[in-house]
Every structure is written in C-alpha cells, then in structure tokens.
Amino acid sequence: MIISGSIKETRNQVKEWKKQGLSVGLVPTMGYLHEGHKSLIERARKENDKVCVSIFVNPMQFGPNEDLDSYPRDLERDSKICEEAGVDLIFHPEVEEMYGPNFCGFVDMHTLPEKLCGASRPVHFRGVQTVVSKLFHIMPADRAYFGQKDAQQLAIIRRMVIDLDFDIEIIGCPIIREEDGLAKSSRNTYLSAEERAQAVILNQSLEEAMKAIEAGEKDAAKIKSIITDKLNTCPLAKIDYVEVVSFDTIQPIEKVEGAVLIAIAVYIGSTRLIDNRILM
Ligand code: PAF
C-alpha cells in the first residue's frame, strides 16, 4: 500500500493505473475511520481494480468556532484499517500541500448548500466542494464513494459532478449504524456515557416518522412535528433542524412524494449529530 502526501506523486500513480487500463475507486475521508468508512472501502474494493482513500481533515470546511483542532486523528490506526481492507493508495497531504499561499480557487454552488447544515454551517459546503473537486483532479478515479449519512453533501456532490462535467460516477452508500441504531460517526467519540445513551433518540425519531409514512401520512409538516415531538422528549437533545426536502434540490416540500430527504441535526450536549432517511 502506497502512502503519499504529494499531489504530484499521487496523480502520477493514478494516471499510471489508468494507462494500464485499470479502474480506480476513490473514498474521500477525513480519517479516524469507522465501520461506515470500511463499508465504502469494501464497496470500492469490489467494484474497482485499484482503491484510493484520501485522509485529510480539511480546514476549509470548518467554521471558526467548530471542532477543527479537536477533530480526532490517528493515521497509524487508519493505515492499518486500509491495509487490511486491501486499499492500494492512501493520499494524506499536509494542509500546505492542498492550499498553497494566496489560495482562492473556491468551488461554490447556489441553492443546494444554503439550507439544512448549510444554514448553521455557512462555510462548510464551500469547503467540501472545493476539496472534493481538488481530490477528483488529483485522483481521476472512475467512481467515488460517499456515505448517505451526509445526505446533503451527497446531493451537492452529485449536482456538482453534473454541473461541472466531472467524469466520475458518484456512488451513495447506506448509513452504517451501531446496534442501538445510532449512525456511526467520528464525532460519536465526543459523547459522554449519558449523552451516548440519549443519542439514540435521533434514529428513534426518524423511525417514528417512517412508521407514519408507511401508514399513509404524506403531509411534510406532520412528519416534521412527529420527529420534533419525539426529540423533545430527550432532556439532552437540542434541535438544530428537522426538515423534509426534495433530495434533488434540497428545497422544502409540502407532500412526501418522489425523491425525499428527511434530515435532522441535533445537539446532544455540545456534540452536533446528524441523521436522515432518504425515500426514492
Ligand atoms: O464526508 C467527509 O468526510 C468530508 O466532508 C469529505 C467528503 C472527505 C471532504 O472533506
């Protein structure tokens, strides 16, 4: 397994594989890999000759008061996980390698990034789009794999690839959950024992919404209030947002029909967690 911090070396290696007629899968990550990332790597392993994983805690997608400094990092552990999963190349650049002096080449889209997480994290998606565009240029892969847990991110990247003509297939992969239903996330490590126990409320509230939808409920406002009522039963939960939107446009809808994203963001103590259901 190659571990490289160099854009030039990484790009040359991927180009060499492409020249040999090999297919390449890319799994972009910020490291501290968990079962969710492993499932993306496994899928990439099955569908491609070569698998690249990027590990880069991207400062550009963190706001001034967010957790950039405390975001968990462990390259040694991540490398072991990648090696065992059959990864061919880890791209692990320094910040200076990705963003040189006078950097100003931002990728920014309208509409899709403005609601949900974009409303409370104003610079976040500009940072994600910029770094993902750079990763697609550095590692010109055939396919890139993203988790559906970050559903708005997935919708934005899909749109970006269409609008900016990237020659790459975007594959969305299912959310991986703990046994009690909490969606796996590197940020779960911030939770105290009491917070961890209460964090299960996110998935439970979405389960209640799904039961109502299966029973025929189509009114988006009613679905939102079912989720909000359930979340409000949890003493440590503070709602950031509960939204029912079109999965294609991330705009609010009144009726649950077509491609729908039910998305929530909730603080459990001081940790902000997200979860969702995508209906197609
Ligand atoms: O989902 C993530 O871990 C990050 O947002 C990504 C896509 C790796 C970009 O930094």
Short mmCIF file of C-alpha atoms and ligand atoms in Angstrom, two decimals:
data_model
loop_
_atom_site.label_atom_id
_atom_site.label_comp_id
_atom_site.label_asym_id
_atom_site.label_seq_id
_atom_site.Cartn_x
_atom_site.Cartn_y
_atom_site.Cartn_z
CA MET A 1 0.00 0.00 0.00
CA ILE A 2 1.37 3.39 -1.02
CA ILE A 3 1.02 6.27 1.48
CA SER A 4 1.68 9.62 -0.16
CA GLY A 5 1.37 13.23 0.89
CA SER A 6 2.35 14.51 -2.53
CA ILE A 7 -0.19 15.68 -5.09
CA LYS A 8 2.25 15.06 -7.95
CA GLU A 9 3.23 11.54 -6.88
CA THR A 10 -0.42 10.56 -6.23
CA ARG A 11 -1.66 11.93 -9.54
CA ASN A 12 1.15 10.17 -11.46
CA GLN A 13 0.36 6.86 -9.76
CA VAL A 14 -3.37 7.06 -10.54
CA LYS A 15 -2.64 8.13 -14.13
CA GLU A 16 -0.27 5.15 -14.46
CA TRP A 17 -3.04 2.76 -13.33
CA LYS A 18 -5.45 4.36 -15.78
CA LYS A 19 -2.85 3.98 -18.58
CA GLN A 20 -2.69 0.27 -17.75
CA GLY A 21 -6.47 0.09 -18.26
CA LEU A 22 -7.22 -0.42 -14.55
CA SER A 23 -10.35 1.03 -12.95
CA VAL A 24 -9.92 3.21 -9.86
CA GLY A 25 -12.30 3.80 -6.94
CA LEU A 26 -11.86 6.75 -4.56
CA VAL A 27 -13.08 7.01 -0.97
CA PRO A 28 -12.63 10.59 0.31
CA THR A 29 -12.42 10.75 4.13
CA MET A 30 -11.23 12.94 6.98
CA GLY A 31 -9.77 9.86 8.69
CA TYR A 32 -10.48 8.29 12.09
CA LEU A 33 -12.06 5.53 10.07
CA HIS A 34 -15.04 3.55 11.39
CA GLU A 35 -17.38 0.84 10.08
CA GLY A 36 -19.11 3.41 7.85
CA HIS A 37 -15.86 4.20 6.03
CA LYS A 38 -14.99 0.49 5.93
CA SER A 39 -18.25 -0.23 4.11
CA LEU A 40 -17.36 2.42 1.48
CA ILE A 41 -13.87 0.92 1.06
CA GLU A 42 -15.32 -2.62 0.76
CA ARG A 43 -17.74 -1.47 -1.94
CA ALA A 44 -14.92 0.34 -3.79
CA ARG A 45 -12.77 -2.80 -3.47
CA LYS A 46 -15.50 -4.94 -5.07
CA GLU A 47 -16.14 -2.56 -7.97
CA ASN A 48 -12.62 -1.40 -8.96
CA ASP A 49 -9.13 -2.76 -9.73
CA LYS A 50 -7.46 -0.12 -7.52
CA VAL A 51 -8.74 1.70 -4.44
CA CYS A 52 -7.54 5.10 -3.20
CA VAL A 53 -8.51 6.55 0.18
CA SER A 54 -7.86 10.21 0.96
CA ILE A 55 -7.32 11.12 4.60
CA PHE A 56 -7.38 14.89 5.05
CA VAL A 57 -9.01 16.92 7.80
CA ASN A 58 -9.98 19.79 5.52
CA PRO A 59 -9.72 23.09 7.45
CA MET A 60 -11.75 24.88 4.79
CA GLN A 61 -14.97 23.06 5.73
CA PHE A 62 -14.81 24.01 9.43
CA GLY A 63 -16.22 27.33 10.69
CA PRO A 64 -14.22 29.49 13.15
CA ASN A 65 -15.95 28.03 16.24
CA GLU A 66 -16.10 24.43 15.07
CA ASP A 67 -14.07 21.38 16.05
CA LEU A 68 -11.13 21.53 13.59
CA ASP A 69 -8.48 21.29 16.32
CA SER A 70 -10.20 18.59 18.34
CA TYR A 71 -11.32 16.51 15.31
CA PRO A 72 -9.94 13.00 16.02
CA ARG A 73 -6.87 11.94 14.03
CA ASP A 74 -4.92 8.64 14.03
CA LEU A 75 -3.05 7.92 10.81
CA GLU A 76 -1.37 4.79 12.15
CA ARG A 77 -4.69 3.17 13.02
CA ASP A 78 -6.29 4.36 9.77
CA SER A 79 -3.38 2.94 7.72
CA LYS A 80 -3.82 -0.45 9.40
CA ILE A 81 -7.54 -0.46 8.62
CA CYS A 82 -6.84 0.50 4.99
CA GLU A 83 -4.11 -2.12 4.61
CA GLU A 84 -6.42 -4.84 5.97
CA ALA A 85 -9.22 -3.68 3.66
CA GLY A 86 -6.97 -4.00 0.60
CA VAL A 87 -6.54 -0.28 -0.15
CA ASP A 88 -3.82 0.42 -2.76
CA LEU A 89 -3.08 4.07 -2.00
CA ILE A 90 -3.65 6.48 0.88
CA PHE A 91 -3.41 10.17 -0.03
CA HIS A 92 -2.59 12.06 3.18
CA PRO A 93 -1.47 15.60 2.32
CA GLU A 94 -0.44 18.40 4.66
CA VAL A 95 -2.67 21.49 4.61
CA GLU A 96 0.13 23.45 2.83
CA GLU A 97 0.19 20.87 0.02
CA MET A 98 -3.55 21.29 -0.61
CA TYR A 99 -3.82 25.04 -0.07
CA GLY A 100 -0.71 26.94 -1.13
CA PRO A 101 -0.08 30.63 -0.42
CA ASN A 102 -2.71 33.00 -1.86
CA PHE A 103 -5.18 30.15 -2.44
CA CYS A 104 -8.51 31.50 -3.70
CA GLY A 105 -9.86 28.83 -6.09
CA PHE A 106 -13.09 28.11 -4.25
CA VAL A 107 -15.88 25.97 -5.70
CA ASP A 108 -19.22 27.32 -4.55
CA MET A 109 -22.75 26.41 -5.62
CA HIS A 110 -26.06 28.16 -5.12
CA THR A 111 -29.29 26.77 -3.61
CA LEU A 112 -28.36 23.22 -2.54
CA PRO A 113 -25.81 24.23 0.12
CA GLU A 114 -27.94 27.01 1.64
CA LYS A 115 -30.44 25.05 3.76
CA LEU A 116 -30.14 22.27 6.40
CA CYS A 117 -26.48 22.01 7.55
CA GLY A 118 -25.52 24.97 5.32
CA ALA A 119 -27.80 27.28 7.32
CA SER A 120 -25.92 26.71 10.59
CA ARG A 121 -22.52 25.98 8.97
CA PRO A 122 -22.22 28.76 6.36
CA VAL A 123 -18.70 27.95 5.03
CA HIS A 124 -18.98 24.18 5.31
CA PHE A 125 -20.17 23.14 1.86
CA ARG A 126 -17.95 25.60 0.01
CA GLY A 127 -15.04 23.85 1.76
CA VAL A 128 -16.40 20.39 0.90
CA GLN A 129 -16.99 21.25 -2.78
CA THR A 130 -13.54 22.82 -3.08
CA VAL A 131 -11.66 19.92 -1.52
CA VAL A 132 -13.69 17.24 -3.32
CA SER A 133 -13.08 18.99 -6.68
CA LYS A 134 -9.35 19.02 -5.92
CA LEU A 135 -9.41 15.34 -4.90
CA PHE A 136 -11.20 14.44 -8.16
CA HIS A 137 -8.46 16.27 -10.11
CA ILE A 138 -5.62 14.75 -8.09
CA MET A 139 -7.07 11.21 -8.29
CA PRO A 140 -9.01 10.97 -11.57
CA ALA A 141 -10.96 7.90 -10.45
CA ASP A 142 -13.81 6.12 -12.25
CA ARG A 143 -16.02 6.08 -9.14
CA ALA A 144 -16.16 7.93 -5.83
CA TYR A 145 -17.96 6.60 -2.76
CA PHE A 146 -19.83 8.74 -0.20
CA GLY A 147 -22.00 7.78 2.77
CA GLN A 148 -25.70 8.66 2.78
CA LYS A 149 -25.35 9.87 6.36
CA ASP A 150 -24.11 13.16 4.92
CA ALA A 151 -27.10 13.25 2.57
CA GLN A 152 -26.90 16.95 1.74
CA GLN A 153 -23.19 16.55 0.95
CA LEU A 154 -24.05 13.62 -1.34
CA ALA A 155 -26.77 15.65 -3.14
CA ILE A 156 -24.36 18.59 -3.58
CA ILE A 157 -21.53 16.43 -4.93
CA ARG A 158 -23.91 14.69 -7.36
CA ARG A 159 -25.10 18.11 -8.60
CA MET A 160 -21.53 19.45 -8.79
CA VAL A 161 -20.38 16.49 -10.90
CA ILE A 162 -23.24 17.08 -13.36
CA ASP A 163 -22.93 20.88 -13.47
CA LEU A 164 -19.12 20.99 -13.73
CA ASP A 165 -18.77 17.92 -16.04
CA PHE A 166 -16.57 15.79 -13.82
CA ASP A 167 -16.03 12.40 -15.48
CA ILE A 168 -16.66 10.33 -12.35
CA GLU A 169 -19.55 8.20 -11.08
CA ILE A 170 -20.81 9.12 -7.60
CA ILE A 171 -21.96 6.16 -5.52
CA GLY A 172 -24.04 6.78 -2.38
CA CYS A 173 -23.72 4.01 0.23
CA PRO A 174 -26.15 3.17 3.10
CA ILE A 175 -25.72 4.52 6.63
CA ILE A 176 -23.96 2.08 8.97
CA ARG A 177 -25.42 2.06 12.49
CA GLU A 178 -24.45 0.94 15.99
CA GLU A 179 -26.55 -1.92 17.41
CA ASP A 180 -28.95 0.53 19.08
CA GLY A 181 -29.44 2.46 15.82
CA LEU A 182 -27.10 5.44 16.32
CA ALA A 183 -25.50 6.31 12.96
CA LYS A 184 -21.72 5.71 13.05
CA SER A 185 -19.73 8.93 13.08
CA SER A 186 -16.22 10.00 14.07
CA ARG A 187 -17.93 12.64 16.26
CA ASN A 188 -19.64 9.94 18.39
CA THR A 189 -16.31 9.75 20.26
CA TYR A 190 -17.10 13.18 21.79
CA LEU A 191 -20.19 11.82 23.64
CA SER A 192 -20.12 11.08 27.39
CA ALA A 193 -21.75 7.80 28.51
CA GLU A 194 -25.00 9.60 29.35
CA GLU A 195 -25.01 11.52 26.06
CA ARG A 196 -24.22 8.35 24.11
CA ALA A 197 -27.25 6.64 25.69
CA GLN A 198 -29.54 9.54 24.76
CA ALA A 199 -28.13 9.97 21.21
CA VAL A 200 -30.24 7.02 20.09
CA ILE A 201 -33.19 9.47 20.02
CA LEU A 202 -32.16 10.69 16.54
CA ASN A 203 -32.76 7.32 14.90
CA GLN A 204 -35.84 6.65 17.04
CA SER A 205 -37.47 9.91 15.94
CA LEU A 206 -36.85 9.05 12.28
CA GLU A 207 -38.25 5.55 12.85
CA GLU A 208 -41.50 7.10 14.14
CA ALA A 209 -41.66 9.29 11.05
CA MET A 210 -41.15 6.26 8.79
CA LYS A 211 -43.93 4.37 10.59
CA ALA A 212 -46.30 7.27 9.94
CA ILE A 213 -45.27 7.43 6.26
CA GLU A 214 -45.75 3.67 5.89
CA ALA A 215 -49.23 4.12 7.40
CA GLY A 216 -50.02 6.65 4.64
CA GLU A 217 -49.02 10.04 6.09
CA LYS A 218 -47.84 12.38 3.29
CA ASP A 219 -48.02 15.79 4.98
CA ALA A 220 -44.43 17.03 5.45
CA ALA A 221 -45.44 19.37 8.31
CA LYS A 222 -46.98 16.43 10.25
CA ILE A 223 -43.85 14.33 9.67
CA LYS A 224 -41.71 17.18 11.00
CA SER A 225 -43.84 17.50 14.12
CA ILE A 226 -43.73 13.74 14.82
CA ILE A 227 -39.91 13.95 14.76
CA THR A 228 -39.75 17.19 16.78
CA ASP A 229 -42.13 15.84 19.47
CA LYS A 230 -40.02 12.70 19.88
CA LEU A 231 -36.73 14.63 20.03
CA ASN A 232 -38.22 16.98 22.64
CA THR A 233 -38.77 14.03 25.00
CA CYS A 234 -34.98 13.75 25.36
CA PRO A 235 -33.53 16.04 28.07
CA LEU A 236 -30.08 16.40 26.46
CA ALA A 237 -31.32 16.94 22.86
CA LYS A 238 -31.38 20.45 21.39
CA ILE A 239 -32.76 20.57 17.84
CA ASP A 240 -30.71 22.41 15.19
CA TYR A 241 -33.11 21.48 12.38
CA VAL A 242 -35.77 18.98 11.34
CA GLU A 243 -36.51 19.25 7.60
CA VAL A 244 -38.40 17.41 4.87
CA VAL A 245 -36.96 18.41 1.48
CA SER A 246 -36.60 17.20 -2.10
CA PHE A 247 -33.45 15.04 -2.26
CA ASP A 248 -32.63 16.51 -5.69
CA THR A 249 -32.93 20.22 -4.87
CA ILE A 250 -32.77 20.35 -1.02
CA GLN A 251 -35.79 22.69 -1.10
CA PRO A 252 -38.67 22.23 1.36
CA ILE A 253 -41.68 20.24 0.13
CA GLU A 254 -45.24 20.01 1.39
CA LYS A 255 -46.02 16.43 0.36
CA VAL A 256 -43.87 13.34 0.81
CA GLU A 257 -43.60 12.07 -2.76
CA GLY A 258 -40.76 11.39 -5.23
CA ALA A 259 -37.16 11.59 -4.01
CA VAL A 260 -37.44 12.91 -0.45
CA LEU A 261 -34.83 13.59 2.22
CA ILE A 262 -35.93 13.71 5.85
CA ALA A 263 -32.94 15.23 7.61
CA ILE A 264 -32.24 16.17 11.22
CA ALA A 265 -29.38 17.80 13.11
CA VAL A 266 -29.46 17.67 16.89
CA TYR A 267 -27.07 18.74 19.62
CA ILE A 268 -26.63 16.07 22.27
CA GLY A 269 -24.86 18.11 24.94
CA SER A 270 -22.34 20.09 22.89
CA THR A 271 -21.97 17.48 20.11
CA ARG A 272 -23.91 18.10 16.91
CA LEU A 273 -25.13 14.87 15.32
CA ILE A 274 -26.98 14.35 12.03
CA ASP A 275 -29.16 11.54 10.71
CA ASN A 276 -31.70 11.07 7.93
CA ARG A 277 -33.92 8.88 5.81
CA ILE A 278 -33.88 9.05 2.01
CA LEU A 279 -37.06 7.92 0.23
CA MET A 280 -36.76 7.27 -3.51
O1 PAF B 1 -17.53 13.42 4.45
C1 PAF B 1 -16.35 13.75 4.73
O2 PAF B 1 -15.64 13.07 5.49
C2 PAF B 1 -15.78 15.04 4.16
O3 PAF B 1 -16.74 16.04 4.08
C3 PAF B 1 -15.10 14.83 2.79
C4 PAF B 1 -16.08 14.40 1.72
C5 PAF B 1 -13.99 13.81 2.92
C6 PAF B 1 -14.47 16.16 2.33
O4 PAF B 1 -13.53 16.61 3.23
#
